[in-house]
Amino acid sequence: MASTPSIVIIGAGIVGTNLADELVARGWNNITVLDKGPLNMPGGSTSHAPGLVFQTNPSKTMAEFAKYTVEKFLSLTEDGVSCFDQVGGLEVATTETRLADLKRKLGYAASWGISGKILSRAECKELYPLLNEEDILGGLHVPTDGLARAARAVQLLIKRTEAAGVTYRGNTTVTGIAQAGRRVTGVETSEGVIPADIVVSCAGFWGAKIGEMIGMVVPLLPLAHQYVTTTPVPARKGCNELPNGASLPILRHQDRDLYYREHGDRYGIGSYAHRPMPVDLADLGSYDADSISDHNMPSRLDFTLEDFLPAWEDTKQLLPALRESDIEDGFNGVFSFTPDGGALVGESKELDGFFVAEAVWVTHSAGIARAVAELLITGKSQVDLGECDVHRFEAVQLTPEYVSETSQQNFVEIYDVLHPLQPKLSPRNLRVSPFHARHKALGGVFLESGGWERPYWFEANAELLKEMPAEWQPPARDAWSAMFSSPIAAAEAWKTRTAVAMYDMTPLKRLEISGPGALKLLQELTTADMAKKPGAVTYTLLLDNAGGIRSDITVARLNEDTFQLGANGNIDTAYFERAARHQTETGTAGDWVQVRDTTGGTCCIGLWGPLARDLISTVSSDDFSNDGLRYFRTKQVVIGGVTVTAMRLSYVGELGWELYTSADNGQRLWDALWKAGQPHGVIAAGRAAFSSLRLEKGYRSWGTDMTTEHDPLEAGLGFAVKMTKENFVGKAALEGRAEEDSARHLRCLTVDDGRSVVLGKEPVFYKDQAVGYVTSAAYGYTVAKPIAYAYLPAAVSIGDSVEIEYFGRRIQATVTADPLYDPTMTRLRG
């Protein structure tokens, strides 16, 4: 057998052993797995994990990982016994708010291909006889959920992979990561250096310490979580054959931050109802191979009974049979939380060949291990990793203070009913644009994203609702879609379409790529031809090697060797930085290229609307006529005495420009435009109106309308791919493909009743079968109807009727040609 790259995996828990197994299954054979603890009891989170696997998740990515974990653990057997007890899962509601949320969650399940059912109070009692029927209103039952036997799975995976040639080394402490030329060369341990071409850190809550060894911030916080087992429950005596077996479904009582599983005739109870308990790794006990046991391991801290007592009372209220039992044992178990609650996966931008798979729970362990194996071998995971990418956070989100506060807040909110737009209460005002003071004076209502304060609408525009024509008045919304929304957005959309509006586009990620090798780099990474004259602006895609869309960007060529990019976030930054470094290091002297994130030092105003040209002509002597600055062109101008880079672009579908200047000149630019705009009825407009106008124009948003799981033809973006270009990443994968051959297409849906607004991720039914899910959605103020986009099978045609499930009810919608607004582009190009 040919030798494959040498890999060292740090951590022999549920993630590391699964990764070794996934690599072996794909033919890789040169693998070493290290752990600082003994292999039969490594002492990390896996060793004490209760093993509950609830698959349904608002994230498609995480649901896919959980589904694969169930599938794999069911197939992982010894002596006819698998590593997964598929007893099902039941989540109960004791409030109307929770019951409504369970109906929404059932929609997620349908979207991601997971079978489930909402049960009545009586049906819950029949399925789970120990429940206090009077307290519950209903529940969500998912028959394929269950219990992963994590510790047993680890031992079987070790046995299976050792037989395939994997080397395991327990009681081995990692002391450093060997490197040369910004590439990993091995792992330094207490027993010497182990050479490696690739190193993957699966160290769990120790992952941040491993990252520090190469100067990489791994933004996770170890937190303690309470778990107890009871004395035998008389009502369950003899119901389970095995001492640690279970027959009742795993149970969640999220209104009290609790979950339950059976251990034979005992109960296991997990609680998130207590105060957050951050853990300093320096305070954890050391490994002692001779004394480590179930009750003596670094990740199992002393139980604090006073924190659990309220949860014990709530337990006895929900499950009266437990009143005949007592707490027999308990501990505070350590595991990882992150600023947004997601896992951390990917290759370090600091050191080639160093990967992480951290903050991974048992629920998603096999799925993430498969994704990392695919990433190592083919460069692409079949499941999109954008939500897990270790580089998704901005620099301000990587500080110890931010990681600590937000991770603790995620612990507190883990079972809360959260709206998709719900912002953090703290920390806030971390990043504000130069226009922030003006926005506050106008009554801006701010939500937060990426640390940025973003105005969604302005209370100063409320008076416009009185003068807005009747056809623009939006219908009343249901309580859920109305949260973090305002009818004022309709007025802002109206003024954008009929007069002129100013939008703060500052949070849009901006990169400057410069140097003699800049054009070469962009030609290699993008789907469009960048060899255009300075002044050209190009919309283009970044693909992976399989043709999946890893991002969409705009590229403005400012001069021969300088390009300004409008990107989607820090994942793009890391991608370009790594590629630029490789080109500079391996190319000739004329290939060097530099990537700079200029977002914080610059700002941007989107000036859009049919009167935009009338406004700007009063504060600038530059030519803004159609001939003076054509669509998708850029030039340097002076506006109100401020030097500005003007780009003829519009995400709202109206005449106008993106106007860029340095941050120190931002407020002066805003004031000049605001003053000049008063005779033209200028307003400040927010993100809510922007999102509506974007969808009316059919503009896609990366991360929702397209990911690495979609190719340009499916997404309706074939126009952005120039197949006649000599070469670019992903070109080979697209050769021979045609849009008409795609099995699915991103389609525009309009809601038939004209008022039911969905928010995204709801399942779409065609002929009573779930065939897709909503990607983006908003109320279309111009077209006076709700809009949703969804990937649907090619057999579903324009004009067909479909249904969108929203909180358990079906809403009729029609597949409609897009864009809905100005399909001839006359408003933009005039």
PDB file of C-alpha atoms in Angstrom, residues 152-360:
ATOM      1  CA  ARG A 152     -17.715   2.655  24.313  1.00  0.00           C
ATOM      2  CA  ALA A 153     -17.600   4.114  20.799  1.00  0.00           C
ATOM      3  CA  VAL A 154     -14.127   5.493  21.467  1.00  0.00           C
ATOM      4  CA  GLN A 155     -12.837   2.103  22.578  1.00  0.00           C
ATOM      5  CA  LEU A 156     -14.341   0.324  19.552  1.00  0.00           C
ATOM      6  CA  LEU A 157     -12.926   2.971  17.212  1.00  0.00           C
ATOM      7  CA  ILE A 158      -9.494   2.588  18.781  1.00  0.00           C
ATOM      8  CA  LYS A 159      -9.710  -1.182  18.384  1.00  0.00           C
ATOM      9  CA  ARG A 160     -10.846  -0.919  14.757  1.00  0.00           C
ATOM     10  CA  THR A 161      -8.289   1.675  13.712  1.00  0.00           C
ATOM     11  CA  GLU A 162      -5.405   0.045  15.558  1.00  0.00           C
ATOM     12  CA  ALA A 163      -6.129  -3.094  13.522  1.00  0.00           C
ATOM     13  CA  ALA A 164      -5.848  -0.903  10.406  1.00  0.00           C
ATOM     14  CA  GLY A 165      -2.434   0.412  11.457  1.00  0.00           C
ATOM     15  CA  VAL A 166      -3.202   3.569  13.448  1.00  0.00           C
ATOM     16  CA  THR A 167      -0.771   4.205  16.289  1.00  0.00           C
ATOM     17  CA  TYR A 168      -2.149   5.395  19.635  1.00  0.00           C
ATOM     18  CA  ARG A 169      -0.004   6.933  22.354  1.00  0.00           C
ATOM     19  CA  GLY A 170      -1.660   7.643  25.686  1.00  0.00           C
ATOM     20  CA  ASN A 171      -0.136   9.508  28.638  1.00  0.00           C
ATOM     21  CA  THR A 172       1.690  11.713  26.155  1.00  0.00           C
ATOM     22  CA  THR A 173       1.714  15.463  26.735  1.00  0.00           C
ATOM     23  CA  VAL A 174       1.997  17.806  23.750  1.00  0.00           C
ATOM     24  CA  THR A 175       4.521  20.558  24.515  1.00  0.00           C
ATOM     25  CA  GLY A 176       4.715  22.317  21.145  1.00  0.00           C
ATOM     26  CA  ILE A 177       4.131  22.202  17.399  1.00  0.00           C
ATOM     27  CA  ALA A 178       7.251  21.812  15.265  1.00  0.00           C
ATOM     28  CA  GLN A 179       7.338  23.953  12.133  1.00  0.00           C
ATOM     29  CA  ALA A 180       9.557  25.237   9.364  1.00  0.00           C
ATOM     30  CA  GLY A 181       8.795  27.794   6.671  1.00  0.00           C
ATOM     31  CA  ARG A 182       5.297  28.411   8.103  1.00  0.00           C
ATOM     32  CA  ARG A 183       4.403  24.773   7.654  1.00  0.00           C
ATOM     33  CA  VAL A 184       3.886  22.156  10.322  1.00  0.00           C
ATOM     34  CA  THR A 185       6.601  19.507  10.550  1.00  0.00           C
ATOM     35  CA  GLY A 186       5.649  17.607  13.679  1.00  0.00           C
ATOM     36  CA  VAL A 187       4.389  17.552  17.230  1.00  0.00           C
ATOM     37  CA  GLU A 188       6.690  18.104  20.176  1.00  0.00           C
ATOM     38  CA  THR A 189       5.855  15.868  23.127  1.00  0.00           C
ATOM     39  CA  SER A 190       7.209  14.951  26.516  1.00  0.00           C
ATOM     40  CA  GLU A 191       8.826  11.964  24.782  1.00  0.00           C
ATOM     41  CA  GLY A 192      10.288  13.720  21.750  1.00  0.00           C
ATOM     42  CA  VAL A 193       9.145  15.030  18.369  1.00  0.00           C
ATOM     43  CA  ILE A 194       6.731  13.034  16.224  1.00  0.00           C
ATOM     44  CA  PRO A 195       7.143  14.056  12.556  1.00  0.00           C
ATOM     45  CA  ALA A 196       3.963  15.026  10.726  1.00  0.00           C
ATOM     46  CA  ASP A 197       2.831  16.498   7.433  1.00  0.00           C
ATOM     47  CA  ILE A 198      -0.532  17.363   8.977  1.00  0.00           C
ATOM     48  CA  VAL A 199      -1.546  17.981  12.582  1.00  0.00           C
ATOM     49  CA  VAL A 200      -5.174  18.077  13.699  1.00  0.00           C
ATOM     50  CA  SER A 201      -6.040  19.375  17.139  1.00  0.00           C
ATOM     51  CA  CYS A 202      -9.071  17.545  18.563  1.00  0.00           C
ATOM     52  CA  ALA A 203      -8.123  18.469  22.103  1.00  0.00           C
ATOM     53  CA  GLY A 204     -11.549  19.634  23.276  1.00  0.00           C
ATOM     54  CA  PHE A 205     -11.438  22.255  26.004  1.00  0.00           C
ATOM     55  CA  TRP A 206      -7.616  22.117  25.866  1.00  0.00           C
ATOM     56  CA  GLY A 207      -7.814  23.263  22.235  1.00  0.00           C
ATOM     57  CA  ALA A 208      -7.122  26.907  23.027  1.00  0.00           C
ATOM     58  CA  LYS A 209      -3.836  25.904  24.711  1.00  0.00           C
ATOM     59  CA  ILE A 210      -2.783  23.899  21.659  1.00  0.00           C
ATOM     60  CA  GLY A 211      -3.623  26.878  19.438  1.00  0.00           C
ATOM     61  CA  GLU A 212      -1.440  29.138  21.560  1.00  0.00           C
ATOM     62  CA  MET A 213       1.541  26.968  20.620  1.00  0.00           C
ATOM     63  CA  ILE A 214       1.411  28.368  17.078  1.00  0.00           C
ATOM     64  CA  GLY A 215       0.072  31.834  17.920  1.00  0.00           C
ATOM     65  CA  MET A 216      -3.483  30.940  16.870  1.00  0.00           C
ATOM     66  CA  VAL A 217      -6.502  32.116  18.809  1.00  0.00           C
ATOM     67  CA  VAL A 218      -8.990  29.249  19.238  1.00  0.00           C
ATOM     68  CA  PRO A 219     -12.005  31.098  20.638  1.00  0.00           C
ATOM     69  CA  LEU A 220     -13.516  28.694  23.127  1.00  0.00           C
ATOM     70  CA  LEU A 221     -14.217  28.836  26.826  1.00  0.00           C
ATOM     71  CA  PRO A 222     -14.219  25.784  29.121  1.00  0.00           C
ATOM     72  CA  LEU A 223     -17.360  25.833  31.233  1.00  0.00           C
ATOM     73  CA  ALA A 224     -18.690  23.445  33.868  1.00  0.00           C
ATOM     74  CA  HIS A 225     -22.120  21.865  33.387  1.00  0.00           C
ATOM     75  CA  GLN A 226     -23.962  19.969  36.099  1.00  0.00           C
ATOM     76  CA  TYR A 227     -24.993  16.331  35.767  1.00  0.00           C
ATOM     77  CA  VAL A 228     -26.417  14.059  38.430  1.00  0.00           C
ATOM     78  CA  THR A 229     -27.593  10.479  38.737  1.00  0.00           C
ATOM     79  CA  THR A 230     -30.347   9.499  41.133  1.00  0.00           C
ATOM     80  CA  THR A 231     -30.891   6.561  43.375  1.00  0.00           C
ATOM     81  CA  PRO A 232     -33.142   3.859  41.840  1.00  0.00           C
ATOM     82  CA  VAL A 233     -36.566   5.093  40.771  1.00  0.00           C
ATOM     83  CA  PRO A 234     -39.150   2.557  42.007  1.00  0.00           C
ATOM     84  CA  ALA A 235     -41.437   3.228  39.039  1.00  0.00           C
ATOM     85  CA  ARG A 236     -38.650   2.099  36.667  1.00  0.00           C
ATOM     86  CA  LYS A 237     -37.600  -1.037  38.530  1.00  0.00           C
ATOM     87  CA  GLY A 238     -37.058  -3.891  36.037  1.00  0.00           C
ATOM     88  CA  CYS A 239     -37.911  -1.753  33.014  1.00  0.00           C
ATOM     89  CA  ASN A 240     -34.383  -1.791  31.550  1.00  0.00           C
ATOM     90  CA  GLU A 241     -32.346  -4.966  31.148  1.00  0.00           C
ATOM     91  CA  LEU A 242     -28.892  -3.346  31.305  1.00  0.00           C
ATOM     92  CA  PRO A 243     -27.618  -1.436  34.363  1.00  0.00           C
ATOM     93  CA  ASN A 244     -26.961   1.594  32.161  1.00  0.00           C
ATOM     94  CA  GLY A 245     -29.698   0.884  29.623  1.00  0.00           C
ATOM     95  CA  ALA A 246     -32.648   2.999  28.558  1.00  0.00           C
ATOM     96  CA  SER A 247     -36.027   2.406  26.971  1.00  0.00           C
ATOM     97  CA  LEU A 248     -37.816   5.708  27.435  1.00  0.00           C
ATOM     98  CA  PRO A 249     -36.995   8.540  24.997  1.00  0.00           C
ATOM     99  CA  ILE A 250     -34.353  11.055  25.967  1.00  0.00           C
ATOM    100  CA  LEU A 251     -36.237  14.035  27.378  1.00  0.00           C
ATOM    101  CA  ARG A 252     -35.739  17.793  27.325  1.00  0.00           C
ATOM    102  CA  HIS A 253     -37.532  20.237  29.627  1.00  0.00           C
ATOM    103  CA  GLN A 254     -36.157  23.367  28.024  1.00  0.00           C
ATOM    104  CA  ASP A 255     -38.476  25.739  29.891  1.00  0.00           C
ATOM    105  CA  ARG A 256     -36.383  24.838  32.939  1.00  0.00           C
ATOM    106  CA  ASP A 257     -33.036  24.256  31.169  1.00  0.00           C
ATOM    107  CA  LEU A 258     -33.048  20.521  31.931  1.00  0.00           C
ATOM    108  CA  TYR A 259     -32.611  17.209  30.143  1.00  0.00           C
ATOM    109  CA  TYR A 260     -33.040  13.584  31.230  1.00  0.00           C
ATOM    110  CA  ARG A 261     -31.977  10.065  30.345  1.00  0.00           C
ATOM    111  CA  GLU A 262     -32.281   6.684  32.006  1.00  0.00           C
ATOM    112  CA  HIS A 263     -29.383   4.728  33.503  1.00  0.00           C
ATOM    113  CA  GLY A 264     -31.142   1.430  34.089  1.00  0.00           C
ATOM    114  CA  ASP A 265     -33.542   2.143  36.969  1.00  0.00           C
ATOM    115  CA  ARG A 266     -31.713   5.380  37.815  1.00  0.00           C
ATOM    116  CA  TYR A 267     -32.082   8.768  36.155  1.00  0.00           C
ATOM    117  CA  GLY A 268     -29.415  11.034  34.715  1.00  0.00           C
ATOM    118  CA  ILE A 269     -30.247  14.740  34.871  1.00  0.00           C
ATOM    119  CA  GLY A 270     -28.337  17.513  33.127  1.00  0.00           C
ATOM    120  CA  SER A 271     -28.852  21.140  34.036  1.00  0.00           C
ATOM    121  CA  TYR A 272     -28.056  24.436  32.329  1.00  0.00           C
ATOM    122  CA  ALA A 273     -30.160  26.263  34.912  1.00  0.00           C
ATOM    123  CA  HIS A 274     -27.209  27.244  37.080  1.00  0.00           C
ATOM    124  CA  ARG A 275     -24.847  30.189  36.889  1.00  0.00           C
ATOM    125  CA  PRO A 276     -22.088  29.983  34.266  1.00  0.00           C
ATOM    126  CA  MET A 277     -18.952  28.404  35.755  1.00  0.00           C
ATOM    127  CA  PRO A 278     -15.861  29.274  33.692  1.00  0.00           C
ATOM    128  CA  VAL A 279     -12.941  26.934  34.241  1.00  0.00           C
ATOM    129  CA  ASP A 280      -9.307  27.933  34.403  1.00  0.00           C
ATOM    130  CA  LEU A 281      -7.367  25.025  32.924  1.00  0.00           C
ATOM    131  CA  ALA A 282      -4.523  25.764  35.319  1.00  0.00           C
ATOM    132  CA  ASP A 283      -6.821  24.729  38.154  1.00  0.00           C
ATOM    133  CA  LEU A 284      -7.630  21.303  36.701  1.00  0.00           C
ATOM    134  CA  GLY A 285      -6.084  18.253  38.252  1.00  0.00           C
ATOM    135  CA  SER A 286      -3.197  16.527  36.534  1.00  0.00           C
ATOM    136  CA  TYR A 287      -3.373  13.104  34.963  1.00  0.00           C
ATOM    137  CA  ASP A 288      -2.445  10.157  37.109  1.00  0.00           C
ATOM    138  CA  ALA A 289      -2.607   6.975  35.075  1.00  0.00           C
ATOM    139  CA  ASP A 290      -2.728   4.870  38.218  1.00  0.00           C
ATOM    140  CA  SER A 291      -5.625   6.668  39.898  1.00  0.00           C
ATOM    141  CA  ILE A 292      -7.795   8.035  37.085  1.00  0.00           C
ATOM    142  CA  SER A 293     -11.350   6.687  37.159  1.00  0.00           C
ATOM    143  CA  ASP A 294     -14.943   7.631  36.404  1.00  0.00           C
ATOM    144  CA  HIS A 295     -14.953   9.807  39.497  1.00  0.00           C
ATOM    145  CA  ASN A 296     -11.399  11.118  39.279  1.00  0.00           C
ATOM    146  CA  MET A 297     -10.540  12.862  36.041  1.00  0.00           C
ATOM    147  CA  PRO A 298      -9.542  16.424  35.113  1.00  0.00           C
ATOM    148  CA  SER A 299     -12.816  17.184  33.339  1.00  0.00           C
ATOM    149  CA  ARG A 300     -14.997  16.082  36.247  1.00  0.00           C
ATOM    150  CA  LEU A 301     -15.101  18.776  38.923  1.00  0.00           C
ATOM    151  CA  ASP A 302     -16.624  18.666  42.388  1.00  0.00           C
ATOM    152  CA  PHE A 303     -20.399  18.903  42.465  1.00  0.00           C
ATOM    153  CA  THR A 304     -21.916  22.111  43.875  1.00  0.00           C
ATOM    154  CA  LEU A 305     -25.227  20.949  45.287  1.00  0.00           C
ATOM    155  CA  GLU A 306     -26.550  24.441  45.986  1.00  0.00           C
ATOM    156  CA  ASP A 307     -26.464  25.218  42.243  1.00  0.00           C
ATOM    157  CA  PHE A 308     -28.532  22.135  41.451  1.00  0.00           C
ATOM    158  CA  LEU A 309     -31.251  22.263  44.115  1.00  0.00           C
ATOM    159  CA  PRO A 310     -33.692  24.487  42.116  1.00  0.00           C
ATOM    160  CA  ALA A 311     -33.340  22.108  39.154  1.00  0.00           C
ATOM    161  CA  TRP A 312     -34.080  19.162  41.465  1.00  0.00           C
ATOM    162  CA  GLU A 313     -37.348  20.785  42.542  1.00  0.00           C
ATOM    163  CA  ASP A 314     -38.282  21.440  38.887  1.00  0.00           C
ATOM    164  CA  THR A 315     -37.471  17.808  38.114  1.00  0.00           C
ATOM    165  CA  LYS A 316     -39.776  16.463  40.791  1.00  0.00           C
ATOM    166  CA  GLN A 317     -42.536  18.720  39.468  1.00  0.00           C
ATOM    167  CA  LEU A 318     -42.180  17.419  35.897  1.00  0.00           C
ATOM    168  CA  LEU A 319     -41.472  13.784  36.865  1.00  0.00           C
ATOM    169  CA  PRO A 320     -43.325  13.090  40.156  1.00  0.00           C
ATOM    170  CA  ALA A 321     -42.004   9.518  40.266  1.00  0.00           C
ATOM    171  CA  LEU A 322     -38.564  10.930  41.107  1.00  0.00           C
ATOM    172  CA  ARG A 323     -39.895  12.257  44.402  1.00  0.00           C
ATOM    173  CA  GLU A 324     -39.245   8.731  45.687  1.00  0.00           C
ATOM    174  CA  SER A 325     -35.563   9.020  44.778  1.00  0.00           C
ATOM    175  CA  ASP A 326     -32.605  11.088  45.887  1.00  0.00           C
ATOM    176  CA  ILE A 327     -29.516  12.535  44.259  1.00  0.00           C
ATOM    177  CA  GLU A 328     -26.951   9.758  44.480  1.00  0.00           C
ATOM    178  CA  ASP A 329     -24.035  11.277  42.593  1.00  0.00           C
ATOM    179  CA  GLY A 330     -23.238  14.483  40.764  1.00  0.00           C
ATOM    180  CA  PHE A 331     -20.402  16.359  39.160  1.00  0.00           C
ATOM    181  CA  ASN A 332     -19.649  19.564  37.297  1.00  0.00           C
ATOM    182  CA  GLY A 333     -18.363  18.416  33.921  1.00  0.00           C
ATOM    183  CA  VAL A 334     -16.117  20.591  31.776  1.00  0.00           C
ATOM    184  CA  PHE A 335     -16.836  21.168  28.116  1.00  0.00           C
ATOM    185  CA  SER A 336     -16.422  23.904  25.484  1.00  0.00           C
ATOM    186  CA  PHE A 337     -18.529  26.897  24.528  1.00  0.00           C
ATOM    187  CA  THR A 338     -17.792  29.461  21.802  1.00  0.00           C
ATOM    188  CA  PRO A 339     -18.942  33.049  21.115  1.00  0.00           C
ATOM    189  CA  ASP A 340     -21.748  31.887  18.798  1.00  0.00           C
ATOM    190  CA  GLY A 341     -22.240  28.344  20.092  1.00  0.00           C
ATOM    191  CA  GLY A 342     -20.796  26.701  16.966  1.00  0.00           C
ATOM    192  CA  ALA A 343     -17.904  24.302  16.526  1.00  0.00           C
ATOM    193  CA  LEU A 344     -14.446  25.407  15.341  1.00  0.00           C
ATOM    194  CA  VAL A 345     -13.197  23.631  12.228  1.00  0.00           C
ATOM    195  CA  GLY A 346     -10.556  24.333   9.600  1.00  0.00           C
ATOM    196  CA  GLU A 347      -6.941  24.988   8.759  1.00  0.00           C
ATOM    197  CA  SER A 348      -4.986  27.662  10.561  1.00  0.00           C
ATOM    198  CA  LYS A 349      -4.106  30.703   8.475  1.00  0.00           C
ATOM    199  CA  GLU A 350      -0.936  31.057  10.566  1.00  0.00           C
ATOM    200  CA  LEU A 351       0.534  27.624   9.885  1.00  0.00           C
ATOM    201  CA  ASP A 352      -0.069  25.413   6.858  1.00  0.00           C
ATOM    202  CA  GLY A 353      -0.995  21.838   7.700  1.00  0.00           C
ATOM    203  CA  PHE A 354      -2.321  22.665  11.166  1.00  0.00           C
ATOM    204  CA  PHE A 355      -6.051  21.987  11.490  1.00  0.00           C
ATOM    205  CA  VAL A 356      -8.510  22.201  14.357  1.00  0.00           C
ATOM    206  CA  ALA A 357     -11.753  20.395  15.165  1.00  0.00           C
ATOM    207  CA  GLU A 358     -12.687  21.870  18.532  1.00  0.00           C
ATOM    208  CA  ALA A 359     -15.788  22.701  20.587  1.00  0.00           C
ATOM    209  CA  VAL A 360     -17.446  19.587  19.166  1.00  0.00           C
TER     210      VAL A 360
END
